[in-house]
């Protein structure tokens, strides 16, 4: 089994993004990403720092807006203001959200043109309709990795475990657009290992450490592990038991170092694309 190097893919993508950001800056537009952080959660703070570092490397300005225990009204007012701010090209809102506030409710206050992480339900609708839009970065990372690794999708069986708005559903639409035959599984799917074992491409987006074992994998399949499950010693493991699937899978994205770095870089790609569109319309 071959490990797919997400860091190398992110680096190649980063070189392209950086060149595009530089030419926008030369023409007077500084691509700018606003990161709204409505939580004091340590893991979120760590992730936001990694977004800031990646932004700095590729010439995207990152504006972090920290709100401590905001109400829904505080949060939506801030997102409305950022949506109306001509100097901001991309907006993301980090999770976890305060209790009682849903991502869809918040997402509706992110202008679709600036919705670089596909949080507005309207963005998902546009994706389903085949219209130009930003897919959630994690789902886009799944498709980007498969494209850069030249994994055949046309006519192939793709199985996705997970049906969330941020990963499973948009990933299904992106793979469908590549002419894969897509099955979406979830917690009520009967005989999950047998369904997964039909997949040429298996995407695990569940949030259960090492759930996917060799019996889920068709010999030679490409396995994309989206899961990020914290371990007791402060590390991360995926949804796939890499040691178990090693003898059957053709290729696997490791955790860490697989989907994660590509996701962060795609937030930059989307922000630079949004900035370029904005400068064309100016
Ligand atoms: P989520 O909203 O909790 O969705 C999990 C999905 O898995 C649900 O559809 C759920 O089914 C399904 N599921 C749960 N237990 C299952 C089981 N035993 N068998 C089959 N399906 C099961 O999670 P998410 O936001 O999509 O995230 C999924 C994973 O990806 C998490 O580990 C998350 O941390 C990770 N993630 C990684 C990145 C990255 O950049 N690498 C970004 C985002 C998320 P039901 O719908 O029936 O409940």
PDB file of N, CA and C in Angstrom, residues 36-41 65-79 93-94 96-102 105-106:
ATOM      1  N   UNK A  36     -13.591  33.736  11.724  1.00  0.00           N
ATOM      2  CA  UNK A  36     -14.370  34.067  12.918  1.00  0.00           C
ATOM      3  C   UNK A  36     -14.274  32.886  13.881  1.00  0.00           C
ATOM      4  N   UNK A  37     -13.865  33.175  15.109  1.00  0.00           N
ATOM      5  CA  UNK A  37     -13.635  32.114  16.101  1.00  0.00           C
ATOM      6  C   UNK A  37     -14.586  32.348  17.283  1.00  0.00           C
ATOM      7  N   UNK A  38     -15.724  31.632  17.309  1.00  0.00           N
ATOM      8  CA  UNK A  38     -16.724  31.918  18.331  1.00  0.00           C
ATOM      9  C   UNK A  38     -16.580  31.032  19.572  1.00  0.00           C
ATOM     10  N   UNK A  39     -15.353  30.633  19.878  1.00  0.00           N
ATOM     11  CA  UNK A  39     -15.120  29.667  20.954  1.00  0.00           C
ATOM     12  C   UNK A  39     -13.755  29.915  21.590  1.00  0.00           C
ATOM     13  N   UNK A  40     -13.589  29.470  22.840  1.00  0.00           N
ATOM     14  CA  UNK A  40     -12.278  29.549  23.498  1.00  0.00           C
ATOM     15  C   UNK A  40     -11.587  28.180  23.491  1.00  0.00           C
ATOM     16  N   UNK A  41     -12.128  27.255  22.688  1.00  0.00           N
ATOM     17  CA  UNK A  41     -11.640  25.879  22.625  1.00  0.00           C
ATOM     18  C   UNK A  41     -10.158  25.820  22.179  1.00  0.00           C
ATOM     19  N   UNK A  65     -11.016  36.964  13.991  1.00  0.00           N
ATOM     20  CA  UNK A  65     -11.999  37.711  14.779  1.00  0.00           C
ATOM     21  C   UNK A  65     -12.461  36.789  15.902  1.00  0.00           C
ATOM     22  N   UNK A  66     -11.937  37.007  17.099  1.00  0.00           N
ATOM     23  CA  UNK A  66     -12.292  36.120  18.206  1.00  0.00           C
ATOM     24  C   UNK A  66     -13.486  36.698  18.971  1.00  0.00           C
ATOM     25  N   UNK A  67     -14.513  35.873  19.146  1.00  0.00           N
ATOM     26  CA  UNK A  67     -15.693  36.297  19.911  1.00  0.00           C
ATOM     27  C   UNK A  67     -15.859  35.298  21.050  1.00  0.00           C
ATOM     28  N   UNK A  68     -15.820  35.783  22.283  1.00  0.00           N
ATOM     29  CA  UNK A  68     -15.935  34.871  23.416  1.00  0.00           C
ATOM     30  C   UNK A  68     -17.402  34.705  23.798  1.00  0.00           C
ATOM     31  N   UNK A  69     -17.885  33.462  23.715  1.00  0.00           N
ATOM     32  CA  UNK A  69     -19.274  33.115  24.045  1.00  0.00           C
ATOM     33  C   UNK A  69     -20.294  34.069  23.427  1.00  0.00           C
ATOM     34  N   UNK A  70     -20.266  34.211  22.098  1.00  0.00           N
ATOM     35  CA  UNK A  70     -21.223  35.141  21.475  1.00  0.00           C
ATOM     36  C   UNK A  70     -22.636  34.574  21.457  1.00  0.00           C
ATOM     37  N   UNK A  71     -23.626  35.459  21.408  1.00  0.00           N
ATOM     38  CA  UNK A  71     -25.002  35.024  21.146  1.00  0.00           C
ATOM     39  C   UNK A  71     -25.123  34.841  19.633  1.00  0.00           C
ATOM     40  N   UNK A  72     -26.230  34.221  19.207  1.00  0.00           N
ATOM     41  CA  UNK A  72     -26.462  34.063  17.760  1.00  0.00           C
ATOM     42  C   UNK A  72     -26.485  35.433  17.091  1.00  0.00           C
ATOM     43  N   UNK A  73     -27.075  36.420  17.773  1.00  0.00           N
ATOM     44  CA  UNK A  73     -27.174  37.773  17.193  1.00  0.00           C
ATOM     45  C   UNK A  73     -25.785  38.408  17.046  1.00  0.00           C
ATOM     46  N   UNK A  74     -24.904  38.217  18.065  1.00  0.00           N
ATOM     47  CA  UNK A  74     -23.532  38.770  17.965  1.00  0.00           C
ATOM     48  C   UNK A  74     -22.829  38.188  16.742  1.00  0.00           C
ATOM     49  N   UNK A  75     -22.984  36.881  16.615  1.00  0.00           N
ATOM     50  CA  UNK A  75     -22.260  36.164  15.561  1.00  0.00           C
ATOM     51  C   UNK A  75     -22.781  36.546  14.164  1.00  0.00           C
ATOM     52  N   UNK A  76     -24.084  36.554  14.008  1.00  0.00           N
ATOM     53  CA  UNK A  76     -24.634  36.841  12.678  1.00  0.00           C
ATOM     54  C   UNK A  76     -24.405  38.310  12.298  1.00  0.00           C
ATOM     55  N   UNK A  77     -24.413  39.197  13.294  1.00  0.00           N
ATOM     56  CA  UNK A  77     -24.139  40.615  13.015  1.00  0.00           C
ATOM     57  C   UNK A  77     -22.709  40.777  12.511  1.00  0.00           C
ATOM     58  N   UNK A  78     -21.773  40.058  13.144  1.00  0.00           N
ATOM     59  CA  UNK A  78     -20.377  40.156  12.718  1.00  0.00           C
ATOM     60  C   UNK A  78     -20.196  39.572  11.313  1.00  0.00           C
ATOM     61  N   UNK A  79     -20.867  38.460  11.032  1.00  0.00           N
ATOM     62  CA  UNK A  79     -20.747  37.842   9.692  1.00  0.00           C
ATOM     63  C   UNK A  79     -21.381  38.745   8.629  1.00  0.00           C
ATOM     64  N   UNK A  93     -16.212  30.461   9.488  1.00  0.00           N
ATOM     65  CA  UNK A  93     -16.599  30.499  10.895  1.00  0.00           C
ATOM     66  C   UNK A  93     -16.227  29.149  11.500  1.00  0.00           C
ATOM     67  N   UNK A  94     -15.352  29.195  12.484  1.00  0.00           N
ATOM     68  CA  UNK A  94     -14.885  27.949  13.103  1.00  0.00           C
ATOM     69  C   UNK A  94     -15.945  27.305  13.984  1.00  0.00           C
ATOM     70  N   UNK A  96     -16.196  24.430  17.382  1.00  0.00           N
ATOM     71  CA  UNK A  96     -17.602  24.318  17.752  1.00  0.00           C
ATOM     72  C   UNK A  96     -18.269  25.679  17.963  1.00  0.00           C
ATOM     73  N   UNK A  97     -19.562  25.712  17.595  1.00  0.00           N
ATOM     74  CA  UNK A  97     -20.352  26.919  17.820  1.00  0.00           C
ATOM     75  C   UNK A  97     -20.930  26.864  19.240  1.00  0.00           C
ATOM     76  N   UNK A  98     -21.274  28.022  19.779  1.00  0.00           N
ATOM     77  CA  UNK A  98     -21.912  27.999  21.112  1.00  0.00           C
ATOM     78  C   UNK A  98     -23.186  27.149  21.077  1.00  0.00           C
ATOM     79  N   UNK A  99     -23.520  26.538  22.218  1.00  0.00           N
ATOM     80  CA  UNK A  99     -24.691  25.647  22.300  1.00  0.00           C
ATOM     81  C   UNK A  99     -25.938  26.345  21.766  1.00  0.00           C
ATOM     82  N   UNK A 100     -26.700  25.597  20.975  1.00  0.00           N
ATOM     83  CA  UNK A 100     -27.977  26.125  20.482  1.00  0.00           C
ATOM     84  C   UNK A 100     -27.874  26.879  19.166  1.00  0.00           C
ATOM     85  N   UNK A 101     -26.645  27.061  18.654  1.00  0.00           N
ATOM     86  CA  UNK A 101     -26.490  27.767  17.369  1.00  0.00           C
ATOM     87  C   UNK A 101     -26.030  26.747  16.321  1.00  0.00           C
ATOM     88  N   UNK A 102     -26.743  26.684  15.180  1.00  0.00           N
ATOM     89  CA  UNK A 102     -26.365  25.697  14.163  1.00  0.00           C
ATOM     90  C   UNK A 102     -25.519  26.352  13.074  1.00  0.00           C
ATOM     91  N   UNK A 105     -27.554  28.032  10.329  1.00  0.00           N
ATOM     92  CA  UNK A 105     -28.104  29.331  10.742  1.00  0.00           C
ATOM     93  C   UNK A 105     -27.033  30.422  10.586  1.00  0.00           C
ATOM     94  N   UNK A 106     -25.826  30.087  11.021  1.00  0.00           N
ATOM     95  CA  UNK A 106     -24.723  31.025  10.939  1.00  0.00           C
ATOM     96  C   UNK A 106     -24.292  31.206   9.476  1.00  0.00           C
TER      97      UNK A 106
END
